[in-house]
Amino acid sequence: MGYKLAIVGLGGMGGWHYENITKRIDEIDVVGAYDIREEVRPHIEALGLKCYNSLEELVNDKEIDIVTIATPNDVHKDIAITCMRHGKHVVCEKPVTMNAQELEEVMAVQKETGKLFSVHQNRRWDKDYVIIKKVIEEQMIGKACMIENRVQGSRQAMHGWRAYKINGGGMMLDWGVHLVDQLLDMIPAPVVDVYADLHALYSEEVDDNLKVMLKFENEVSAIVEVATNCFINQARWHVIGEEGTAVINDWSCNGQIVKLNTEEAMEWADAIVYTEAGPTRTMAPRPSETTINLPLPEATSDWTDYYKNIVSVLDGTAELIVKPEQCLRVMKVIDAIFKSQEKKTSISCCI
Ligand code: NAD
């Protein structure tokens, strides 16, 4: 059976959902769209889609099974609730809502209506994430202790509504939500401490560069970093484990694992090394024969698997991958991040 889908908000990401589903998901037909801006409507018609004049008109269309919400963040909650109350399954863009309390309201309606509700946390299918998850879960560098998950750009841009607090703008809710979601998906322990350092370097009212420290109950710590003002990038992922280090340098997933060569004797370790910067023993580079360089594990991943999972859940053959409860944890961590920023202190928690 094919499912009929309509999109609310046919901007950048709504357009991507249209293309991706139409070209690559046979089991779903995109049949309509609604956008609040009248100037988008000729574009909707040009795509051969039903063009709704209001959200009400869309949700009253009995043909529609699923609604994908790709509007600015501040209206996700109300649109999701309206859709589910009218019997529609909902895929909502990230960040699912502005905060955890809003998501709890959405989840109450999901429970009451029994409709599918999921969040497009598509970056769980990014290749770099799939590789790092494998490195950590398979303990390829022993137990992971310190994980750095960052994205750095230099375009100094908050596109459109992202510049405004009222719309849920800023980089914490834009990219930060992906990076927190990845860490919570990967580390099987509650977050017990959150410290945030958010900056507005060029934005008037939202964060545009940030660093967050998360401590997990299993002693793993993680740094989340998002920069839009960084001209020399650090590694996309940097993970220190008890037996080695794994790095993914860039968007092309170049990187490596370096582990101890435990066969080698350690006599050299006491020698002081005279570097250009000054003498050091503890921090001096190792002789190369004392380590082993390994390639990162192979990984294949495909963003379309997100919608394939939605189809399987509706068919009754699979469990939902991106669950509302997981997103609630993410939003609770984000609430703690904003609280830490406001109070200028770390926040103890159990999330
Ligand atoms: P955008 O500004 O390009 O598009 C938003 C569209 O929504 C616009 O066309 C706007 O007219 C329309 N809109 C606004 N309010 C509306 C309303 N009440 N009802 C109907 N339409 C409305 O923004 P975007 O970059 O496409 O972002 C949209 C959503 O997608 C955001 O939640 C964003 O965080 C998310 N997003 C996710 C990813 C990802 O990788 N998952 C990437 C980009 C954006």
Short mmCIF file of C-alpha atoms and ligand atoms in Angstrom, two decimals:
data_model
loop_
_atom_site.label_atom_id
_atom_site.label_comp_id
_atom_site.label_asym_id
_atom_site.label_seq_id
_atom_site.Cartn_x
_atom_site.Cartn_y
_atom_site.Cartn_z
CA MET A 1 0.00 0.00 0.00
CA GLY A 2 1.26 3.50 -0.81
CA TYR A 3 1.05 6.32 1.73
CA LYS A 4 0.02 9.84 0.72
CA LEU A 5 2.03 12.66 2.22
CA ALA A 6 1.64 16.43 2.39
CA ILE A 7 4.32 18.94 3.36
CA VAL A 8 3.74 21.99 5.56
CA GLY A 9 6.36 24.62 4.75
CA LEU A 10 7.82 24.24 1.28
CA GLY A 11 11.04 26.18 1.84
CA GLY A 12 14.57 24.83 1.74
CA MET A 13 14.04 21.66 3.76
CA GLY A 14 10.43 21.13 2.64
CA GLY A 15 11.76 21.15 -0.92
CA TRP A 16 14.37 18.59 0.05
CA HIS A 17 11.71 16.30 1.55
CA TYR A 18 9.69 16.60 -1.66
CA GLU A 19 12.67 15.68 -3.87
CA ASN A 20 13.98 12.91 -1.64
CA ILE A 21 10.63 11.18 -1.18
CA THR A 22 9.54 11.59 -4.81
CA LYS A 23 12.77 10.24 -6.26
CA ARG A 24 13.68 7.61 -3.73
CA ILE A 25 10.79 6.37 -1.59
CA ASP A 26 8.45 4.28 -3.75
CA GLU A 27 5.99 3.62 -0.92
CA ILE A 28 5.18 7.32 -0.33
CA ASP A 29 3.57 9.77 -2.76
CA VAL A 30 3.91 13.46 -2.01
CA VAL A 31 0.52 14.76 -3.12
CA GLY A 32 0.20 18.22 -1.62
CA ALA A 33 1.76 21.10 0.25
CA TYR A 34 0.80 24.16 2.25
CA ASP A 35 3.02 27.18 2.75
CA ILE A 36 1.98 30.32 4.59
CA ARG A 37 3.71 32.53 2.00
CA GLU A 38 1.42 33.10 -0.97
CA GLU A 39 4.39 33.50 -3.32
CA VAL A 40 5.31 29.85 -2.76
CA ARG A 41 1.94 28.61 -4.02
CA PRO A 42 2.67 28.84 -7.78
CA HIS A 43 5.78 26.75 -7.11
CA ILE A 44 3.65 24.13 -5.30
CA GLU A 45 1.30 24.01 -8.30
CA ALA A 46 4.21 23.85 -10.74
CA LEU A 47 5.37 20.68 -8.99
CA GLY A 48 1.96 19.17 -9.75
CA LEU A 49 0.98 19.11 -6.08
CA LYS A 50 -2.34 20.00 -4.49
CA CYS A 51 -1.89 23.50 -3.14
CA TYR A 52 -3.78 24.00 0.11
CA ASN A 53 -4.82 27.51 1.12
CA SER A 54 -4.64 26.76 4.84
CA LEU A 55 -3.47 24.16 7.31
CA GLU A 56 -7.11 23.45 8.04
CA GLU A 57 -7.76 22.58 4.40
CA LEU A 58 -4.76 20.24 4.42
CA VAL A 59 -5.68 18.36 7.59
CA ASN A 60 -9.26 17.92 6.41
CA ASP A 61 -8.07 16.21 3.23
CA LYS A 62 -8.98 12.56 3.88
CA GLU A 63 -6.50 11.41 1.25
CA ILE A 64 -3.48 12.45 3.37
CA ASP A 65 -1.90 9.84 5.66
CA ILE A 66 1.33 11.57 6.69
CA VAL A 67 2.26 15.22 7.17
CA THR A 68 5.88 16.36 7.12
CA ILE A 69 6.41 19.63 9.00
CA ALA A 70 9.25 21.77 7.64
CA THR A 71 8.38 25.21 8.97
CA PRO A 72 10.40 27.41 11.34
CA ASN A 73 10.76 25.82 14.77
CA ASP A 74 8.30 27.93 16.77
CA VAL A 75 5.24 26.56 14.97
CA HIS A 76 6.16 22.85 14.97
CA LYS A 77 4.20 22.12 18.16
CA ASP A 78 0.86 23.59 17.12
CA ILE A 79 1.02 22.14 13.60
CA ALA A 80 1.95 18.67 14.91
CA ILE A 81 -0.93 18.69 17.40
CA THR A 82 -3.44 19.88 14.78
CA CYS A 83 -2.31 17.19 12.34
CA MET A 84 -2.51 14.32 14.83
CA ARG A 85 -5.91 15.48 16.10
CA HIS A 86 -7.10 15.25 12.48
CA GLY A 87 -5.84 11.68 12.18
CA LYS A 88 -2.55 12.30 10.40
CA HIS A 89 0.79 10.65 11.12
CA VAL A 90 3.50 13.26 11.59
CA VAL A 91 7.15 13.59 10.64
CA CYS A 92 8.47 16.79 12.20
CA GLU A 93 11.69 18.58 11.40
CA LYS A 94 14.28 19.15 14.10
CA PRO A 95 14.41 20.70 16.62
CA VAL A 96 11.10 19.03 17.29
CA THR A 97 9.91 21.92 19.48
CA MET A 98 11.30 24.98 21.24
CA ASN A 99 11.78 23.09 24.53
CA ALA A 100 10.97 19.87 26.41
CA GLN A 101 7.67 21.13 27.80
CA GLU A 102 6.30 21.76 24.31
CA LEU A 103 7.34 18.27 23.25
CA GLU A 104 5.56 16.77 26.27
CA GLU A 105 2.36 18.44 25.04
CA VAL A 106 2.89 16.92 21.59
CA MET A 107 3.62 13.49 23.07
CA ALA A 108 0.41 13.62 25.14
CA VAL A 109 -1.57 14.14 21.92
CA GLN A 110 0.40 11.37 20.20
CA LYS A 111 -0.57 8.96 23.00
CA GLU A 112 -4.19 10.09 22.93
CA THR A 113 -4.53 9.74 19.14
CA GLY A 114 -2.22 6.74 18.62
CA LYS A 115 -0.74 8.37 15.52
CA LEU A 116 2.89 7.91 14.49
CA PHE A 117 5.04 10.85 15.53
CA SER A 118 8.71 11.05 14.65
CA VAL A 119 11.40 13.68 14.28
CA HIS A 120 13.67 14.05 11.27
CA GLN A 121 16.96 13.49 13.12
CA ASN A 122 18.48 12.52 9.80
CA ARG A 123 22.04 13.05 10.95
CA ARG A 124 21.91 9.69 12.71
CA TRP A 125 22.40 8.42 9.14
CA ASP A 126 25.42 10.63 8.35
CA LYS A 127 28.37 8.48 7.35
CA ASP A 128 30.81 10.11 9.79
CA TYR A 129 28.42 9.42 12.67
CA VAL A 130 27.84 5.81 11.62
CA ILE A 131 31.63 5.26 11.52
CA ILE A 132 32.26 6.82 14.95
CA LYS A 133 29.35 4.95 16.47
CA LYS A 134 30.88 1.70 15.22
CA VAL A 135 34.33 2.63 16.59
CA ILE A 136 32.84 3.35 20.01
CA GLU A 137 30.31 0.51 20.24
CA GLU A 138 32.83 -2.09 19.06
CA GLN A 139 35.46 -0.64 21.41
CA MET A 140 37.99 -0.32 18.59
CA ILE A 141 40.01 2.08 20.76
CA GLY A 142 38.99 0.45 24.03
CA LYS A 143 36.49 2.26 26.20
CA ALA A 144 35.79 5.74 24.83
CA CYS A 145 36.42 8.44 27.44
CA MET A 146 36.34 11.81 25.71
CA ILE A 147 34.33 12.50 22.57
CA GLU A 148 34.44 15.73 20.60
CA ASN A 149 31.60 16.20 18.12
CA ARG A 150 31.88 19.44 16.18
CA VAL A 151 30.94 21.28 13.03
CA GLN A 152 32.82 24.40 12.06
CA GLY A 153 32.12 26.82 9.26
CA SER A 154 33.04 30.39 8.51
CA ARG A 155 30.07 31.76 6.57
CA GLN A 156 28.92 33.95 9.49
CA ALA A 157 25.33 33.53 8.43
CA MET A 158 22.05 33.00 10.27
CA HIS A 159 19.73 32.34 7.37
CA GLY A 160 16.29 34.03 7.51
CA TRP A 161 14.22 33.21 10.60
CA ARG A 162 17.26 31.51 12.21
CA ALA A 163 18.43 34.97 13.31
CA TYR A 164 15.38 35.46 15.55
CA LYS A 165 14.84 34.07 19.04
CA ILE A 166 11.06 34.03 18.67
CA ASN A 167 11.33 31.56 15.76
CA GLY A 168 13.70 29.24 17.65
CA GLY A 169 16.74 30.53 15.81
CA GLY A 170 20.41 30.15 16.67
CA MET A 171 22.92 27.41 16.19
CA MET A 172 22.16 25.42 19.35
CA LEU A 173 18.69 24.61 18.06
CA ASP A 174 19.88 24.35 14.46
CA TRP A 175 23.04 22.23 14.45
CA GLY A 176 23.51 21.67 18.19
CA VAL A 177 20.35 19.55 18.31
CA HIS A 178 21.84 17.13 15.75
CA LEU A 179 25.09 16.76 17.65
CA VAL A 180 23.37 16.24 21.02
CA ASP A 181 21.01 13.71 19.40
CA GLN A 182 23.99 11.78 18.00
CA LEU A 183 25.70 11.62 21.39
CA LEU A 184 22.56 10.54 23.25
CA ASP A 185 21.90 7.90 20.60
CA MET A 186 25.40 6.51 21.00
CA ILE A 187 26.22 6.70 24.72
CA PRO A 188 24.13 4.33 26.87
CA ALA A 189 24.05 6.39 30.06
CA PRO A 190 22.22 9.41 31.46
CA VAL A 191 23.67 12.90 31.15
CA VAL A 192 24.60 14.04 34.66
CA ASP A 193 26.24 17.40 34.09
CA VAL A 194 25.91 20.12 31.45
CA TYR A 195 28.07 23.20 30.95
CA ALA A 196 27.40 25.62 28.11
CA ASP A 197 29.32 28.49 26.59
CA LEU A 198 27.22 30.14 23.89
CA HIS A 199 28.35 33.21 21.97
CA ALA A 200 26.64 35.72 19.71
CA LEU A 201 29.61 36.99 17.73
CA TYR A 202 27.67 38.70 14.97
CA SER A 203 23.99 37.85 15.66
CA GLU A 204 21.77 40.35 17.42
CA GLU A 205 19.72 37.91 19.49
CA VAL A 206 20.72 34.26 19.00
CA ASP A 207 23.79 32.09 19.58
CA ASP A 208 26.02 31.69 16.53
CA ASN A 209 29.09 29.94 18.01
CA LEU A 210 29.00 27.52 20.92
CA LYS A 211 30.79 24.95 23.01
CA VAL A 212 28.99 22.59 25.39
CA MET A 213 30.41 20.00 27.77
CA LEU A 214 28.29 16.98 28.64
CA LYS A 215 29.23 14.49 31.32
CA PHE A 216 27.58 11.07 31.26
CA GLU A 217 26.99 8.80 34.25
CA ASN A 218 29.35 6.17 32.79
CA GLU A 219 32.27 8.67 33.06
CA VAL A 220 32.24 9.48 29.34
CA SER A 221 32.50 13.19 28.61
CA ALA A 222 31.62 14.88 25.36
CA ILE A 223 32.14 18.25 23.78
CA VAL A 224 29.58 19.64 21.37
CA GLU A 225 30.91 22.49 19.29
CA VAL A 226 29.25 24.53 16.57
CA ALA A 227 31.07 27.42 14.93
CA THR A 228 30.02 29.68 12.12
CA ASN A 229 33.01 31.97 12.57
CA CYS A 230 35.90 29.51 12.35
CA PHE A 231 38.42 29.82 9.53
CA ILE A 232 40.75 26.95 10.46
CA ASN A 233 38.84 23.80 11.29
CA GLN A 234 39.58 21.16 13.89
CA ALA A 235 38.61 17.50 13.44
CA ARG A 236 34.91 16.80 12.84
CA TRP A 237 35.20 13.97 15.42
CA HIS A 238 38.00 13.35 17.91
CA VAL A 239 37.62 10.44 20.31
CA ILE A 240 40.09 9.44 23.02
CA GLY A 241 39.70 5.86 24.19
CA GLU A 242 41.67 3.89 26.75
CA GLU A 243 43.67 2.14 24.01
CA GLY A 244 43.87 4.70 21.24
CA THR A 245 42.41 7.67 19.41
CA ALA A 246 39.98 7.90 16.49
CA VAL A 247 39.65 10.95 14.33
CA ILE A 248 37.42 11.99 11.44
CA ASN A 249 38.92 15.13 10.02
CA ASP A 250 36.41 16.48 7.56
CA TRP A 251 33.11 16.21 5.69
CA SER A 252 34.72 13.65 3.34
CA CYS A 253 35.15 11.29 6.30
CA ASN A 254 38.94 11.23 6.05
CA GLY A 255 40.48 10.06 9.28
CA GLN A 256 42.22 7.25 11.09
CA ILE A 257 42.62 5.25 14.24
CA VAL A 258 45.93 5.31 16.07
CA LYS A 259 46.51 2.68 18.74
CA LEU A 260 49.34 1.70 21.03
CA ASN A 261 51.73 -0.92 19.70
CA THR A 262 51.88 -2.84 22.93
CA GLU A 263 54.71 -5.07 21.61
CA GLU A 264 57.18 -2.17 21.82
CA ALA A 265 59.33 -1.57 24.91
CA MET A 266 58.90 1.81 26.63
CA GLU A 267 62.55 2.78 27.51
CA TRP A 268 62.31 5.86 25.31
CA ALA A 269 59.39 7.23 27.36
CA ASP A 270 61.60 8.85 30.04
CA ALA A 271 63.66 10.85 27.57
CA ILE A 272 63.23 14.63 27.48
CA VAL A 273 62.68 15.86 23.94
CA TYR A 274 63.87 19.33 22.89
CA THR A 275 61.16 20.68 20.58
CA GLU A 276 60.98 24.04 18.80
CA ALA A 277 58.58 25.22 21.49
CA GLY A 278 60.65 24.00 24.41
CA PRO A 279 61.68 20.81 26.21
CA THR A 280 59.03 18.26 27.21
CA ARG A 281 58.88 14.65 28.28
CA THR A 282 55.18 13.96 28.96
CA MET A 283 53.89 15.66 25.82
CA ALA A 284 56.76 14.77 23.48
CA PRO A 285 55.78 13.01 20.24
CA ARG A 286 56.10 9.23 20.36
CA PRO A 287 58.51 7.29 18.16
CA SER A 288 56.37 6.10 15.23
CA GLU A 289 57.08 2.37 15.81
CA THR A 290 55.28 2.57 19.17
CA THR A 291 51.90 3.11 17.54
CA ILE A 292 49.81 1.37 14.90
CA ASN A 293 47.79 3.36 12.34
CA LEU A 294 44.55 1.74 11.25
CA PRO A 295 41.89 2.81 8.77
CA LEU A 296 38.46 3.78 10.05
CA PRO A 297 35.88 1.00 9.69
CA GLU A 298 33.83 0.83 6.53
CA ALA A 299 30.30 2.15 6.81
CA THR A 300 27.47 2.70 4.42
CA SER A 301 24.56 4.89 5.25
CA ASP A 302 21.63 6.46 3.50
CA TRP A 303 19.31 9.27 4.66
CA THR A 304 16.40 7.61 2.85
CA ASP A 305 16.47 4.90 5.51
CA TYR A 306 14.70 7.41 7.76
CA TYR A 307 11.56 7.37 5.59
CA LYS A 308 11.92 3.66 4.86
CA ASN A 309 11.65 3.12 8.60
CA ILE A 310 8.51 5.29 8.75
CA VAL A 311 6.95 3.12 6.03
CA SER A 312 7.89 -0.09 7.84
CA VAL A 313 6.45 1.19 11.11
CA LEU A 314 3.17 2.07 9.38
CA ASP A 315 3.19 -1.37 7.72
CA GLY A 316 3.64 -2.89 11.17
CA THR A 317 6.95 -4.55 10.34
CA ALA A 318 9.46 -2.45 12.28
CA GLU A 319 9.98 -0.40 15.39
CA LEU A 320 10.32 3.36 15.09
CA ILE A 321 13.99 4.40 15.00
CA VAL A 322 13.69 8.07 15.98
CA LYS A 323 11.38 7.85 18.98
CA PRO A 324 9.67 10.82 20.69
CA GLU A 325 11.09 9.73 24.08
CA GLN A 326 14.63 10.00 22.69
CA CYS A 327 13.87 13.47 21.35
CA LEU A 328 12.47 14.43 24.75
CA ARG A 329 15.87 13.59 26.31
CA VAL A 330 17.54 15.73 23.64
CA MET A 331 15.23 18.66 24.40
CA LYS A 332 15.80 18.27 28.15
CA VAL A 333 19.55 18.45 27.57
CA ILE A 334 19.04 21.54 25.39
CA ASP A 335 16.92 23.12 28.15
CA ALA A 336 19.80 22.44 30.56
CA ILE A 337 22.24 23.99 28.06
CA PHE A 338 20.24 27.23 27.91
CA LYS A 339 19.88 27.20 31.69
CA SER A 340 23.64 26.74 32.11
CA GLN A 341 24.23 29.68 29.78
CA GLU A 342 21.76 31.83 31.67
CA LYS A 343 23.10 30.94 35.14
CA LYS A 344 26.75 30.90 34.00
CA THR A 345 27.31 27.63 35.82
CA SER A 346 27.18 23.91 35.17
CA ILE A 347 23.86 22.15 35.68
CA SER A 348 23.67 18.84 37.54
CA CYS A 349 20.98 16.60 36.16
CA CYS A 350 19.98 13.04 35.33
CA ILE A 351 18.61 13.06 31.79
P1 NAD B 1 12.89 27.89 5.22
O1 NAD B 1 12.74 29.27 5.74
O2 NAD B 1 13.72 27.67 4.00
O3 NAD B 1 11.46 27.25 4.95
C1 NAD B 1 10.40 27.34 5.86
C2 NAD B 1 9.10 27.44 5.08
O4 NAD B 1 8.02 27.36 6.00
C3 NAD B 1 8.96 28.78 4.35
O5 NAD B 1 8.64 28.54 3.00
C4 NAD B 1 7.85 29.49 5.10
O6 NAD B 1 7.07 30.34 4.28
C5 NAD B 1 7.03 28.34 5.62
N1 NAD B 1 6.23 28.64 6.81
C6 NAD B 1 6.53 29.45 7.85
N2 NAD B 1 5.56 29.43 8.77
C7 NAD B 1 4.61 28.60 8.29
C8 NAD B 1 3.36 28.17 8.78
N3 NAD B 1 2.88 28.58 9.97
N4 NAD B 1 2.64 27.33 8.02
C9 NAD B 1 3.08 26.92 6.81
N5 NAD B 1 4.26 27.29 6.29
C10 NAD B 1 5.02 28.10 7.03
O7 NAD B 1 13.47 27.05 6.44
P2 NAD B 1 14.18 25.64 6.34
O8 NAD B 1 15.64 25.82 6.27
O9 NAD B 1 13.53 24.81 5.28
O10 NAD B 1 13.85 25.02 7.77
C11 NAD B 1 12.58 24.48 8.03
C12 NAD B 1 12.70 23.43 9.14
O11 NAD B 1 13.57 22.40 8.70
C13 NAD B 1 13.30 23.97 10.44
O12 NAD B 1 12.69 23.34 11.53
C14 NAD B 1 14.77 23.57 10.35
O13 NAD B 1 15.39 23.43 11.61
C15 NAD B 1 14.65 22.23 9.63
N6 NAD B 1 15.85 21.84 8.87
C16 NAD B 1 16.31 20.59 9.05
C17 NAD B 1 17.43 20.14 8.38
C18 NAD B 1 17.91 18.75 8.58
O14 NAD B 1 18.99 18.40 8.13
N7 NAD B 1 17.13 17.91 9.24
C19 NAD B 1 18.09 21.02 7.50
C20 NAD B 1 17.58 22.31 7.32
C21 NAD B 1 16.45 22.71 8.02
#
